[in-house]
mmCIF file of C-alpha atoms in Angstrom:
data_model
loop_
_atom_site.group_PDB
_atom_site.id
_atom_site.type_symbol
_atom_site.label_atom_id
_atom_site.label_comp_id
_atom_site.label_asym_id
_atom_site.label_seq_id
_atom_site.Cartn_x
_atom_site.Cartn_y
_atom_site.Cartn_z
ATOM 1 C CA UNK H 1291 0.000 0.000 0.000
ATOM 2 C CA UNK H 1292 2.923 2.312 0.672
ATOM 3 C CA UNK H 1293 4.013 1.936 -2.954
ATOM 4 C CA UNK H 1294 0.531 2.888 -4.166
ATOM 5 C CA UNK H 1295 0.450 5.972 -1.913
ATOM 6 C CA UNK H 1296 3.866 7.072 -3.134
ATOM 7 C CA UNK H 1297 3.173 6.366 -6.805
ATOM 8 C CA UNK H 1298 -0.161 8.176 -6.875
ATOM 9 C CA UNK H 1299 1.252 11.155 -4.994
ATOM 10 C CA UNK H 1300 4.201 11.439 -7.379
ATOM 11 C CA UNK H 1301 1.932 10.995 -10.430
ATOM 12 C CA UNK H 1302 -0.542 13.587 -9.100
ATOM 13 C CA UNK H 1303 2.313 16.047 -8.566
ATOM 14 C CA UNK H 1304 3.669 15.490 -12.071
ATOM 15 C CA UNK H 1305 0.296 15.868 -13.810
ATOM 16 C CA UNK H 1306 -0.610 18.963 -11.783
ATOM 17 C CA UNK H 1307 2.830 20.383 -12.582
ATOM 18 C CA UNK H 1308 2.337 19.806 -16.295
ATOM 19 C CA UNK H 1309 -0.993 21.640 -16.270
ATOM 20 C CA UNK H 1310 0.343 24.429 -14.061
ATOM 21 C CA UNK H 1311 3.253 24.865 -16.463
ATOM 22 C CA UNK H 1312 0.904 24.982 -19.441
ATOM 23 C CA UNK H 1313 -1.235 27.709 -17.877
ATOM 24 C CA UNK H 1314 1.890 29.571 -16.751
ATOM 25 C CA UNK H 1315 3.305 29.489 -20.289
ATOM 26 C CA UNK H 1316 0.098 31.029 -21.613
ATOM 27 C CA UNK H 1317 0.195 33.700 -18.894
ATOM 28 C CA UNK H 1318 3.814 34.767 -19.351
ATOM 29 C CA UNK H 1319 4.578 34.037 -23.011
ATOM 30 C CA UNK H 1320 1.772 32.953 -25.347
ATOM 31 C CA UNK H 1321 -0.821 35.611 -24.555
ATOM 32 C CA UNK H 1322 1.691 38.481 -24.150
ATOM 33 C CA UNK H 1323 3.163 37.440 -27.509
ATOM 34 C CA UNK H 1324 -0.273 37.425 -29.095
ATOM 35 C CA UNK H 1325 -1.009 40.816 -27.517
ATOM 36 C CA UNK H 1326 1.688 42.177 -29.836
ATOM 37 C CA UNK H 1327 0.029 40.589 -32.855
ATOM 38 C CA UNK H 1328 -2.750 41.803 -35.108
ATOM 39 C CA UNK H 1329 -6.358 41.009 -34.310
ATOM 40 C CA UNK H 1330 -6.567 38.508 -37.177
ATOM 41 C CA UNK H 1331 -3.365 36.738 -36.130
ATOM 42 C CA UNK H 1332 -4.508 36.493 -32.526
ATOM 43 C CA UNK H 1333 -7.930 35.120 -33.447
ATOM 44 C CA UNK H 1334 -6.557 32.616 -35.947
ATOM 45 C CA UNK H 1335 -3.792 31.485 -33.589
ATOM 46 C CA UNK H 1336 -6.130 30.951 -30.638
ATOM 47 C CA UNK H 1337 -8.616 29.087 -32.829
ATOM 48 C CA UNK H 1338 -5.779 26.795 -33.930
ATOM 49 C CA UNK H 1339 -4.468 26.345 -30.371
ATOM 50 C CA UNK H 1340 -7.957 25.544 -29.116
ATOM 51 C CA UNK H 1341 -8.230 22.755 -31.689
ATOM 52 C CA UNK H 1342 -4.688 21.445 -31.199
ATOM 53 C CA UNK H 1343 -4.881 21.256 -27.407
ATOM 54 C CA UNK H 1344 -7.735 18.766 -27.506
ATOM 55 C CA UNK H 1345 -5.466 15.738 -27.689
ATOM 56 C CA UNK H 1346 -4.810 12.663 -25.593
ATOM 57 C CA UNK H 1347 -1.702 13.993 -23.864
ATOM 58 C CA UNK H 1348 -3.468 17.119 -22.662
ATOM 59 C CA UNK H 1349 -6.593 15.222 -21.571
ATOM 60 C CA UNK H 1350 -4.459 12.620 -19.767
ATOM 61 C CA UNK H 1351 -2.766 15.287 -17.636
ATOM 62 C CA UNK H 1352 -5.765 17.629 -17.256
ATOM 63 C CA UNK H 1353 -8.211 14.919 -16.141
ATOM 64 C CA UNK H 1354 -5.539 12.675 -14.660
ATOM 65 C CA UNK H 1355 -4.518 15.265 -12.085
ATOM 66 C CA UNK H 1356 -7.817 15.382 -10.157
ATOM 67 C CA UNK H 1357 -8.239 11.601 -10.416
ATOM 68 C CA UNK H 1358 -4.751 11.027 -9.059
ATOM 69 C CA UNK H 1359 -5.147 13.656 -6.338
ATOM 70 C CA UNK H 1360 -8.420 12.031 -5.263
ATOM 71 C CA UNK H 1361 -6.887 8.558 -5.294
ATOM 72 C CA UNK H 1362 -3.846 9.588 -3.268
ATOM 73 C CA UNK H 1363 -6.087 11.494 -0.854
ATOM 74 C CA UNK H 1364 -8.186 8.371 -0.258
ATOM 75 C CA UNK H 1365 -5.101 6.182 0.134
ATOM 76 C CA UNK H 1366 -3.574 8.569 2.668
ATOM 77 C CA UNK H 1367 -6.828 9.165 4.532
ATOM 78 C CA UNK H 1368 -7.319 5.444 5.095
ATOM 79 C CA UNK H 1369 -3.832 4.941 6.548
ATOM 80 C CA UNK H 1370 -3.448 6.103 10.167
ATOM 81 C CA UNK H 1371 0.264 6.754 9.630
ATOM 82 C CA UNK H 1372 -0.346 9.005 6.604
ATOM 83 C CA UNK H 1373 -3.076 11.272 7.882
ATOM 84 C CA UNK H 1374 -0.816 14.318 8.201
ATOM 85 C CA UNK H 1375 -0.788 14.484 4.393
ATOM 86 C CA UNK H 1376 -4.593 14.644 4.196
ATOM 87 C CA UNK H 1377 -5.010 18.437 4.730
ATOM 88 C CA UNK H 1378 -2.614 19.506 1.939
ATOM 89 C CA UNK H 1379 -4.008 16.805 -0.370
ATOM 90 C CA UNK H 1380 -7.583 17.922 0.315
ATOM 91 C CA UNK H 1381 -6.592 21.546 -0.303
ATOM 92 C CA UNK H 1382 -4.816 20.529 -3.526
ATOM 93 C CA UNK H 1383 -7.981 18.818 -4.724
ATOM 94 C CA UNK H 1384 -10.072 21.902 -3.937
ATOM 95 C CA UNK H 1385 -7.696 24.272 -5.738
ATOM 96 C CA UNK H 1386 -7.493 22.001 -8.786
ATOM 97 C CA UNK H 1387 -11.280 21.582 -8.919
ATOM 98 C CA UNK H 1388 -11.617 25.379 -8.749
ATOM 99 C CA UNK H 1389 -9.403 25.486 -11.839
ATOM 100 C CA UNK H 1390 -11.652 22.976 -13.603
ATOM 101 C CA UNK H 1391 -14.700 25.093 -12.751
ATOM 102 C CA UNK H 1392 -13.067 28.268 -14.089
ATOM 103 C CA UNK H 1393 -12.094 26.426 -17.260
ATOM 104 C CA UNK H 1394 -15.598 25.020 -17.725
ATOM 105 C CA UNK H 1395 -17.441 28.254 -16.967
ATOM 106 C CA UNK H 1396 -15.156 30.833 -18.563
ATOM 107 C CA UNK H 1397 -12.369 29.554 -20.800
ATOM 108 C CA UNK H 1398 -14.251 26.825 -22.670
ATOM 109 C CA UNK H 1399 -17.311 29.000 -23.434
ATOM 110 C CA UNK H 1400 -14.982 31.773 -24.666
ATOM 111 C CA UNK H 1401 -13.091 29.257 -26.818
ATOM 112 C CA UNK H 1402 -16.377 27.951 -28.221
ATOM 113 C CA UNK H 1403 -17.601 31.475 -28.992
ATOM 114 C CA UNK H 1404 -14.313 32.232 -30.725
ATOM 115 C CA UNK H 1405 -14.715 29.114 -32.866
ATOM 116 C CA UNK H 1406 -18.317 30.072 -33.676
ATOM 117 C CA UNK H 1407 -17.106 33.470 -34.871
ATOM 118 C CA UNK H 1408 -15.574 31.684 -37.845
ATOM 119 C CA UNK H 1409 -12.360 32.358 -39.754
ATOM 120 C CA UNK H 1410 -10.794 35.736 -39.105
ATOM 121 C CA UNK H 1411 -10.598 36.560 -42.830
ATOM 122 C CA UNK H 1412 -14.411 36.646 -42.968
ATOM 123 C CA UNK H 1413 -14.586 39.615 -40.586
ATOM 124 C CA UNK H 1414 -14.285 43.347 -41.126
ATOM 125 C CA UNK H 1415 -11.672 45.239 -39.114
ATOM 126 C CA UNK H 1416 -14.105 46.608 -36.509
ATOM 127 C CA UNK H 1417 -15.758 43.189 -36.112
ATOM 128 C CA UNK H 1418 -12.492 41.284 -35.710
ATOM 129 C CA UNK H 1419 -11.278 43.809 -33.134
ATOM 130 C CA UNK H 1420 -14.511 43.410 -31.135
ATOM 131 C CA UNK H 1421 -14.217 39.624 -31.357
ATOM 132 C CA UNK H 1422 -10.676 39.815 -30.050
ATOM 133 C CA UNK H 1423 -11.360 42.126 -27.123
ATOM 134 C CA UNK H 1424 -14.505 40.207 -26.163
ATOM 135 C CA UNK H 1425 -12.384 37.062 -26.004
ATOM 136 C CA UNK H 1426 -8.916 38.119 -24.920
ATOM 137 C CA UNK H 1427 -9.523 40.150 -21.765
ATOM 138 C CA UNK H 1428 -11.804 37.717 -19.899
ATOM 139 C CA UNK H 1429 -9.827 34.706 -21.142
ATOM 140 C CA UNK H 1430 -6.573 36.194 -19.809
ATOM 141 C CA UNK H 1431 -8.113 37.036 -16.435
ATOM 142 C CA UNK H 1432 -9.486 33.511 -16.075
ATOM 143 C CA UNK H 1433 -6.181 32.013 -17.162
ATOM 144 C CA UNK H 1434 -4.324 34.069 -14.563
ATOM 145 C CA UNK H 1435 -6.579 32.540 -11.914
ATOM 146 C CA UNK H 1436 -6.003 29.071 -13.374
ATOM 147 C CA UNK H 1437 -2.260 29.682 -13.238
ATOM 148 C CA UNK H 1438 -2.388 30.798 -9.610
ATOM 149 C CA UNK H 1439 -4.650 27.944 -8.540
ATOM 150 C CA UNK H 1440 -2.678 25.203 -10.289
ATOM 151 C CA UNK H 1441 0.568 26.629 -8.924
ATOM 152 C CA UNK H 1442 -0.960 26.460 -5.453
ATOM 153 C CA UNK H 1443 -2.094 22.896 -6.218
ATOM 154 C CA UNK H 1444 1.464 22.008 -7.182
ATOM 155 C CA UNK H 1445 2.880 23.618 -4.023
ATOM 156 C CA UNK H 1446 0.403 21.722 -1.844
ATOM 157 C CA UNK H 1447 1.269 18.436 -3.546
ATOM 158 C CA UNK H 1448 4.987 19.146 -3.113
ATOM 159 C CA UNK H 1449 4.352 19.827 0.570
ATOM 160 C CA UNK H 1450 2.408 16.560 0.828
ATOM 161 C CA UNK H 1451 5.408 14.811 -0.731
ATOM 162 C CA UNK H 1452 7.684 16.208 1.968
ATOM 163 C CA UNK H 1453 5.256 15.008 4.645
ATOM 164 C CA UNK H 1454 4.979 11.604 3.018
#
């Protein structure tokens, strides 16, 4: 059982770290880089990213993290000698689930609306600018929260590792 607790905790930390790093990269590099681009380039690039990110590797990490956190939480909660890791694991699950909620309620609907807007070359300049600003500002704010929450998740999991 000790091996299972260790393996799930390590795997949860790795998957949460991958997702935290992804959101961080968008916060500090991708979106600031796109902010320097034209409206059409930004819209087209984000439409392409939103399609490309829906792949098995992303889904494995994104959905694997909460499953692994939950599993390791249960394994530690049921072992009297591992209960000191329960509070940071429970907090890590809460912060990661908050990220999932933000993604589901803000980022995904914005991504879907951007896709529904159609190809950027079919828009006039004022329309494409409105599409961009309607998308970019709330998406960036939500992504900043996702970055902060997944970084906190990662820190809590790292702390749980030190306790383990």
